[in-house]
Amino acid sequence: MQLTVWTYEGPPHVGAMRVATAMEGVHYVLHAPQGDTYADLLFTMIERRDRRPPVTYTTFQARDLGGDTAELFKTAARDAYRRFKPEAMIVGASCTAELIQDDPGGLARALHLPIPVIPLDLPSYQRKENWGASETFYQLARALAGASAPAPGTARPERAEGVKPSCNLLGPTALGFRHRDDVREVTALLAALGIEVKVVAPLGARPKDLARLGEADFNVVLYPETGLQAAEWLKRTFRQPLVKTSPIGVIGVRAFIEEAALIAGVDPGPTLKALAARSPWYSRSVDSTYLTGKRVFIFGDATHVVAAAQVARDELGFTVAGMGTYSREFARDVRVAAATHNIEALITEDYLEVEAEIAKLNPDLVLGTQMERHIAKRLRLPCAVISAPVHVQDFPARYSPQMGFEGANVIFDSWVHPLMMGLEEHLLSMFREDFEFSAAAAPSHLGAHSGNEPAASGIDAAKTEETHSSQASAAAPAVWAIDAEKELGKIPFFVRGRARRNAERFAADRGIATITMETLYDAKSHYSR
Amino acid sequence: MNAQTPLASPIATASAPAAEQNILRERGQREVFCGLTGIVWLHRKIQDAFFLVVGSRTCAHLIQSAAGVMVFAEPRFATAIIDERDLAGLADANDELDRVVAKLIERRPDIRLLFLVGSCPSEVIKLDLSRAAARLSKVFSPGLRVLNYSGSGIETTFTQGEDACLASLVPELPAEAPGAAPSLLIAGALADVVEDQFTRLFAAMSIAPVRFLPARNSQDLPPVGPNTRLLLAQPFLAETARALENRGARRISAPFPLGAEGTTAWLQAAADQFDVDEETFDAATAAGRERAGRVLERHRPSLAGKSIFFFPDSQLEAPLARFLSRELSMRIVEVGAPYLHRQHLAAELSLLPAGTMLSEGQDVDRQLDRCRAAKPDLTVCGLGLANPLEAEGLRTKWSIELLFTPIQGYEQAGDLAELFARPLDRQNRLKA
């Protein structure tokens, strides 16, 4: 058993839902107890989908357990077929149904539905959401495209004269971080190269589209977490090469263009010349000089973390102080990337470990998931979101890819913005002795109200309460002398938290009971790098 | 039917047979939360309690999804996720649970009451949490009490999780002193602000002592015995009421305190038990009634005559439908409830318009068909259905908000009406 407050990933059947919901004409019949329908709201609320996910749950209850849950499953599958008339069906069990050992695959086969019915075996007590999505997509691709597979060992026929090179985009799903816009951006990149996108899958694909996955010349794996397994099967079966380079960041996009062009046999030159991002110039403009060497901590899924680390170091001039992932399946990639930054990767699913690491490293910027956003908030550090899991605000209405050149622009803005805010605040606090910016006035455009603490909601109040109590239980901290406290107030707010912690740590280490102005500056020199 | 019965004595009408109502019983896919969700508000209420779900990653994910931003505030709930090794043999699972609890208590020494909350997986593998609770209680006594209940989807629907939790507390309640004066026990978690308002109202009527279950602190549990009069503040407390009645408490039948009328009738039912004279009752409630009446009057124009459809969710549906039909003149199309407790809802059902369509249980696709056919002006449903129905052109009010927002009592009657008025107001404002 594992004590868990927050999970980076849901159970594997949620991954299967992400694939089913991404597609058209597929229905998922899930053997699951009452209550598992909660997962619907991830799609209808977080991603704001305008339709219910195409999932029928058997919703068995205790009174059904003595009876025939298998019959319940059959009824649900039969009714779902009649009502939704899907072109293909996937069937499987959630964690509880896995324990009662009905066999959804066998039961569904016995119904002799006139459509492909694909059984899923998703071990809920070992695996998680991304694995579930990957496995589901692989099983669907195998079942639907497998029929048109050439005999093993057959070489791929040459592309006919005058036919455009083509590829599939694999991996985008429902509930994917920026998948919608990444697909559009990468499709445009490939179009500029003269490469046609045959099938995007699972997002937006129908079963008949999956059936023709083998037709394209090669595959582009946008998200290895969800698409690599299927792509590798396609490579074995249809001899389709894969492009695995992630087109995130300007360097990544250029490498991606060259790799795709090489496989497609086209010239990348004109595209590389014609398309560009604004971010390299922004990064060179003198305004960005203050970004130099800012220490950044990066956490998320493997793909986004590895790409972000490269962008941070080579495109923004940051120093990567720490990086890690919750995706154990791709831990190796992150370890390898971390080594190029001379750091050791943190591989964990426990956000408390991530929090401890961030607190220890005390970076200038945190790039992570929704959880790191909250950790950063608690530690008063600037933060930007680079990876799922994310909340509703990271499924934006506006166009905001992470991939391609526009993605590089989006990344520049969204990472620099929280730091830029810091500079603004700094300037404001430099004038804090002016009457408009008196020490009591919070930096705000709402002049009249700025003296008041924002009204604490119940949740915030609870949080403060918890923080206080946890502090109270620690050893008695040093007291701040009035002059030192005043001096601390003159330090820009975005480094003030660190200055306070450093001084307190310094005092604690040396058994200093009162922090004076001397202590404050002693600590500053002690910890300065 | 008794829809027009005078307000002063709703209890007199409480015997109206529910069978007279048109009740549709359905089974099929249920688009509802399981009882684990109750933890999200219960842990806020009982300030020194911790809720440890023994379940799967799905359970952790569910609570995380339901708790939203609260998860980031070091809440007092967590999940012990069962993994492969635990499934191999039960003895091992018990050791594992002890280890997890020890680790938890070490991290949170401020916890005085620990609930081991059963889930579907823990029940299917027949992990005996009541024995585990007894064992752990002994280990951590006297600083920590360990109780258990089931919040699993196979046993409980949404708010029934609160019922199961409170019912597990009942054996822990101290016995009332022999010959104690009659006391009033109010069961059902209410927002602190609502609880305080009710406390003041009962004090103004000189009803004392008044106690609440759950109490805000586990060291402060209310006593119970034959002189306890039990007033339910929530309609979903079947097991809790039964357990309290088994310990001698006598339930006061009343409608639930939603809206001005509901609140008055609820208070009146208690007042009658404690022989509060009419003058005192009026003096205590007049200001609140007047304020609630005034603010409801403001919302009536936007809601009167509008039709409303309830999908099953919390068991609050029938009292809400009563409030909306009688105090705001809405038209009730269908009142869906996961479970209709005939006795506890007797006073409510008798106040619903004659022939109101009630449904118990759910077959969600069929219910959606009925809803689409009826084209109600407003549909009360869960978050999984709300946006899809909006996209189909129906206005919706998502139901879970009705559990997290203070809605009971006079001072909240207007807020409650506004929750239903706002989606319709929004529809009128949006032109694009």
JSON list of C-alpha atoms in Angstrom, two decimals, chain A residues 205-314:
[
{"chain": "A", "resi": 205, "resn": "ALA", "atom": "CA", "xyz": [-9.68, 9.59, -35.99]},
{"chain": "A", "resi": 206, "resn": "ARG", "atom": "CA", "xyz": [-12.42, 7.07, -36.79]},
{"chain": "A", "resi": 207, "resn": "PRO", "atom": "CA", "xyz": [-11.88, 3.30, -36.79]},
{"chain": "A", "resi": 208, "resn": "LYS", "atom": "CA", "xyz": [-11.66, 3.34, -40.59]},
{"chain": "A", "resi": 209, "resn": "ASP", "atom": "CA", "xyz": [-8.83, 5.87, -40.33]},
{"chain": "A", "resi": 210, "resn": "LEU", "atom": "CA", "xyz": [-6.90, 3.56, -38.05]},
{"chain": "A", "resi": 211, "resn": "ALA", "atom": "CA", "xyz": [-7.42, 0.81, -40.62]},
{"chain": "A", "resi": 212, "resn": "ARG", "atom": "CA", "xyz": [-5.34, 2.82, -43.11]},
{"chain": "A", "resi": 213, "resn": "LEU", "atom": "CA", "xyz": [-2.49, 3.72, -40.77]},
{"chain": "A", "resi": 214, "resn": "GLY", "atom": "CA", "xyz": [-0.20, 1.51, -42.87]},
{"chain": "A", "resi": 215, "resn": "GLU", "atom": "CA", "xyz": [-0.64, 3.64, -45.99]},
{"chain": "A", "resi": 216, "resn": "ALA", "atom": "CA", "xyz": [1.55, 6.58, -44.94]},
{"chain": "A", "resi": 217, "resn": "ASP", "atom": "CA", "xyz": [5.29, 6.58, -45.63]},
{"chain": "A", "resi": 218, "resn": "PHE", "atom": "CA", "xyz": [6.28, 7.17, -42.03]},
{"chain": "A", "resi": 219, "resn": "ASN", "atom": "CA", "xyz": [5.00, 8.06, -38.58]},
{"chain": "A", "resi": 220, "resn": "VAL", "atom": "CA", "xyz": [5.55, 11.10, -36.44]},
{"chain": "A", "resi": 221, "resn": "VAL", "atom": "CA", "xyz": [5.30, 10.29, -32.75]},
{"chain": "A", "resi": 222, "resn": "LEU", "atom": "CA", "xyz": [4.19, 13.51, -31.11]},
{"chain": "A", "resi": 223, "resn": "TYR", "atom": "CA", "xyz": [3.84, 12.05, -27.63]},
{"chain": "A", "resi": 224, "resn": "PRO", "atom": "CA", "xyz": [5.80, 8.87, -26.91]},
{"chain": "A", "resi": 225, "resn": "GLU", "atom": "CA", "xyz": [3.84, 8.37, -23.66]},
{"chain": "A", "resi": 226, "resn": "THR", "atom": "CA", "xyz": [0.71, 7.59, -25.64]},
{"chain": "A", "resi": 227, "resn": "GLY", "atom": "CA", "xyz": [1.88, 6.90, -29.20]},
{"chain": "A", "resi": 228, "resn": "LEU", "atom": "CA", "xyz": [5.23, 5.13, -29.21]},
{"chain": "A", "resi": 229, "resn": "GLN", "atom": "CA", "xyz": [3.96, 1.61, -28.60]},
{"chain": "A", "resi": 230, "resn": "ALA", "atom": "CA", "xyz": [1.62, 1.79, -31.61]},
{"chain": "A", "resi": 231, "resn": "ALA", "atom": "CA", "xyz": [4.30, 3.44, -33.74]},
{"chain": "A", "resi": 232, "resn": "GLU", "atom": "CA", "xyz": [6.78, 0.69, -32.97]},
{"chain": "A", "resi": 233, "resn": "TRP", "atom": "CA", "xyz": [4.24, -1.93, -33.92]},
{"chain": "A", "resi": 234, "resn": "LEU", "atom": "CA", "xyz": [3.59, -0.07, -37.18]},
{"chain": "A", "resi": 235, "resn": "LYS", "atom": "CA", "xyz": [7.32, 0.04, -37.82]},
{"chain": "A", "resi": 236, "resn": "ARG", "atom": "CA", "xyz": [7.62, -3.71, -37.35]},
{"chain": "A", "resi": 237, "resn": "THR", "atom": "CA", "xyz": [4.50, -4.49, -39.31]},
{"chain": "A", "resi": 238, "resn": "PHE", "atom": "CA", "xyz": [4.43, -1.93, -42.10]},
{"chain": "A", "resi": 239, "resn": "ARG", "atom": "CA", "xyz": [8.12, -0.95, -42.16]},
{"chain": "A", "resi": 240, "resn": "GLN", "atom": "CA", "xyz": [7.17, 2.65, -41.45]},
{"chain": "A", "resi": 241, "resn": "PRO", "atom": "CA", "xyz": [10.09, 4.61, -40.00]},
{"chain": "A", "resi": 242, "resn": "LEU", "atom": "CA", "xyz": [9.38, 6.93, -37.09]},
{"chain": "A", "resi": 243, "resn": "VAL", "atom": "CA", "xyz": [10.28, 10.48, -36.32]},
{"chain": "A", "resi": 244, "resn": "LYS", "atom": "CA", "xyz": [10.77, 10.72, -32.58]},
{"chain": "A", "resi": 245, "resn": "THR", "atom": "CA", "xyz": [12.39, 14.13, -32.26]},
{"chain": "A", "resi": 246, "resn": "SER", "atom": "CA", "xyz": [10.09, 16.34, -30.29]},
{"chain": "A", "resi": 247, "resn": "PRO", "atom": "CA", "xyz": [9.37, 19.59, -32.17]},
{"chain": "A", "resi": 248, "resn": "ILE", "atom": "CA", "xyz": [9.39, 21.64, -28.95]},
{"chain": "A", "resi": 249, "resn": "GLY", "atom": "CA", "xyz": [11.62, 24.71, -28.88]},
{"chain": "A", "resi": 250, "resn": "VAL", "atom": "CA", "xyz": [13.37, 26.26, -31.86]},
{"chain": "A", "resi": 251, "resn": "ILE", "atom": "CA", "xyz": [16.26, 23.79, -31.78]},
{"chain": "A", "resi": 252, "resn": "GLY", "atom": "CA", "xyz": [13.85, 20.89, -31.47]},
{"chain": "A", "resi": 253, "resn": "VAL", "atom": "CA", "xyz": [11.71, 22.14, -34.35]},
{"chain": "A", "resi": 254, "resn": "ARG", "atom": "CA", "xyz": [14.72, 22.54, -36.62]},
{"chain": "A", "resi": 255, "resn": "ALA", "atom": "CA", "xyz": [15.95, 19.04, -35.79]},
{"chain": "A", "resi": 256, "resn": "PHE", "atom": "CA", "xyz": [12.44, 17.73, -36.37]},
{"chain": "A", "resi": 257, "resn": "ILE", "atom": "CA", "xyz": [12.21, 19.40, -39.78]},
{"chain": "A", "resi": 258, "resn": "GLU", "atom": "CA", "xyz": [15.53, 17.95, -40.84]},
{"chain": "A", "resi": 259, "resn": "GLU", "atom": "CA", "xyz": [14.66, 14.48, -39.64]},
{"chain": "A", "resi": 260, "resn": "ALA", "atom": "CA", "xyz": [11.23, 14.48, -41.30]},
{"chain": "A", "resi": 261, "resn": "ALA", "atom": "CA", "xyz": [12.66, 15.90, -44.52]},
{"chain": "A", "resi": 262, "resn": "LEU", "atom": "CA", "xyz": [15.36, 13.23, -44.60]},
{"chain": "A", "resi": 263, "resn": "ILE", "atom": "CA", "xyz": [12.87, 10.39, -44.18]},
{"chain": "A", "resi": 264, "resn": "ALA", "atom": "CA", "xyz": [10.46, 11.93, -46.70]},
{"chain": "A", "resi": 265, "resn": "GLY", "atom": "CA", "xyz": [13.27, 12.66, -49.16]},
{"chain": "A", "resi": 266, "resn": "VAL", "atom": "CA", "xyz": [12.53, 16.37, -49.42]},
{"chain": "A", "resi": 267, "resn": "ASP", "atom": "CA", "xyz": [14.72, 19.46, -49.00]},
{"chain": "A", "resi": 268, "resn": "PRO", "atom": "CA", "xyz": [14.34, 21.07, -45.57]},
{"chain": "A", "resi": 269, "resn": "GLY", "atom": "CA", "xyz": [16.21, 24.23, -46.69]},
{"chain": "A", "resi": 270, "resn": "PRO", "atom": "CA", "xyz": [13.33, 26.37, -47.95]},
{"chain": "A", "resi": 271, "resn": "THR", "atom": "CA", "xyz": [11.15, 25.57, -44.93]},
{"chain": "A", "resi": 272, "resn": "LEU", "atom": "CA", "xyz": [13.94, 26.31, -42.47]},
{"chain": "A", "resi": 273, "resn": "LYS", "atom": "CA", "xyz": [14.50, 29.62, -44.23]},
{"chain": "A", "resi": 274, "resn": "ALA", "atom": "CA", "xyz": [10.85, 30.57, -44.61]},
{"chain": "A", "resi": 275, "resn": "LEU", "atom": "CA", "xyz": [9.58, 29.74, -41.15]},
{"chain": "A", "resi": 276, "resn": "ALA", "atom": "CA", "xyz": [10.94, 31.14, -37.96]},
{"chain": "A", "resi": 277, "resn": "ALA", "atom": "CA", "xyz": [9.99, 32.01, -34.43]},
{"chain": "A", "resi": 278, "resn": "ARG", "atom": "CA", "xyz": [10.22, 35.39, -32.76]},
{"chain": "A", "resi": 279, "resn": "SER", "atom": "CA", "xyz": [11.55, 33.81, -29.57]},
{"chain": "A", "resi": 280, "resn": "PRO", "atom": "CA", "xyz": [15.29, 33.70, -30.57]},
{"chain": "A", "resi": 281, "resn": "TRP", "atom": "CA", "xyz": [15.31, 37.46, -31.17]},
{"chain": "A", "resi": 282, "resn": "TYR", "atom": "CA", "xyz": [13.30, 38.11, -28.01]},
{"chain": "A", "resi": 283, "resn": "SER", "atom": "CA", "xyz": [15.82, 36.05, -26.13]},
{"chain": "A", "resi": 284, "resn": "ARG", "atom": "CA", "xyz": [18.71, 38.07, -27.59]},
{"chain": "A", "resi": 285, "resn": "SER", "atom": "CA", "xyz": [17.14, 41.46, -26.98]},
{"chain": "A", "resi": 286, "resn": "VAL", "atom": "CA", "xyz": [18.82, 43.24, -24.08]},
{"chain": "A", "resi": 287, "resn": "ASP", "atom": "CA", "xyz": [15.62, 43.14, -22.07]},
{"chain": "A", "resi": 288, "resn": "SER", "atom": "CA", "xyz": [16.24, 39.40, -21.65]},
{"chain": "A", "resi": 289, "resn": "THR", "atom": "CA", "xyz": [19.73, 39.77, -20.22]},
{"chain": "A", "resi": 290, "resn": "TYR", "atom": "CA", "xyz": [18.40, 39.44, -16.69]},
{"chain": "A", "resi": 291, "resn": "LEU", "atom": "CA", "xyz": [17.24, 35.90, -17.56]},
{"chain": "A", "resi": 292, "resn": "THR", "atom": "CA", "xyz": [20.87, 34.75, -17.77]},
{"chain": "A", "resi": 293, "resn": "GLY", "atom": "CA", "xyz": [21.69, 31.92, -15.43]},
{"chain": "A", "resi": 294, "resn": "LYS", "atom": "CA", "xyz": [18.33, 31.98, -13.70]},
{"chain": "A", "resi": 295, "resn": "ARG", "atom": "CA", "xyz": [18.05, 28.64, -11.93]},
{"chain": "A", "resi": 296, "resn": "VAL", "atom": "CA", "xyz": [15.11, 26.59, -13.05]},
{"chain": "A", "resi": 297, "resn": "PHE", "atom": "CA", "xyz": [13.52, 23.39, -11.74]},
{"chain": "A", "resi": 298, "resn": "ILE", "atom": "CA", "xyz": [11.64, 21.25, -14.28]},
{"chain": "A", "resi": 299, "resn": "PHE", "atom": "CA", "xyz": [9.13, 18.47, -13.57]},
{"chain": "A", "resi": 300, "resn": "GLY", "atom": "CA", "xyz": [6.39, 16.78, -15.62]},
{"chain": "A", "resi": 301, "resn": "ASP", "atom": "CA", "xyz": [5.97, 13.99, -18.14]},
{"chain": "A", "resi": 302, "resn": "ALA", "atom": "CA", "xyz": [9.20, 12.84, -19.79]},
{"chain": "A", "resi": 303, "resn": "THR", "atom": "CA", "xyz": [8.62, 14.37, -23.23]},
{"chain": "A", "resi": 304, "resn": "HIS", "atom": "CA", "xyz": [7.91, 17.85, -21.95]},
{"chain": "A", "resi": 305, "resn": "VAL", "atom": "CA", "xyz": [10.63, 17.78, -19.31]},
{"chain": "A", "resi": 306, "resn": "VAL", "atom": "CA", "xyz": [13.40, 16.74, -21.69]},
{"chain": "A", "resi": 307, "resn": "ALA", "atom": "CA", "xyz": [12.32, 19.34, -24.25]},
{"chain": "A", "resi": 308, "resn": "ALA", "atom": "CA", "xyz": [11.90, 22.06, -21.63]},
{"chain": "A", "resi": 309, "resn": "ALA", "atom": "CA", "xyz": [15.36, 21.47, -20.23]},
{"chain": "A", "resi": 310, "resn": "GLN", "atom": "CA", "xyz": [16.89, 22.01, -23.65]},
{"chain": "A", "resi": 311, "resn": "VAL", "atom": "CA", "xyz": [14.86, 25.15, -24.28]},
{"chain": "A", "resi": 312, "resn": "ALA", "atom": "CA", "xyz": [15.70, 26.49, -20.83]},
{"chain": "A", "resi": 313, "resn": "ARG", "atom": "CA", "xyz": [19.44, 26.07, -21.23]},
{"chain": "A", "resi": 314, "resn": "ASP", "atom": "CA", "xyz": [20.04, 26.62, -24.93]}
]
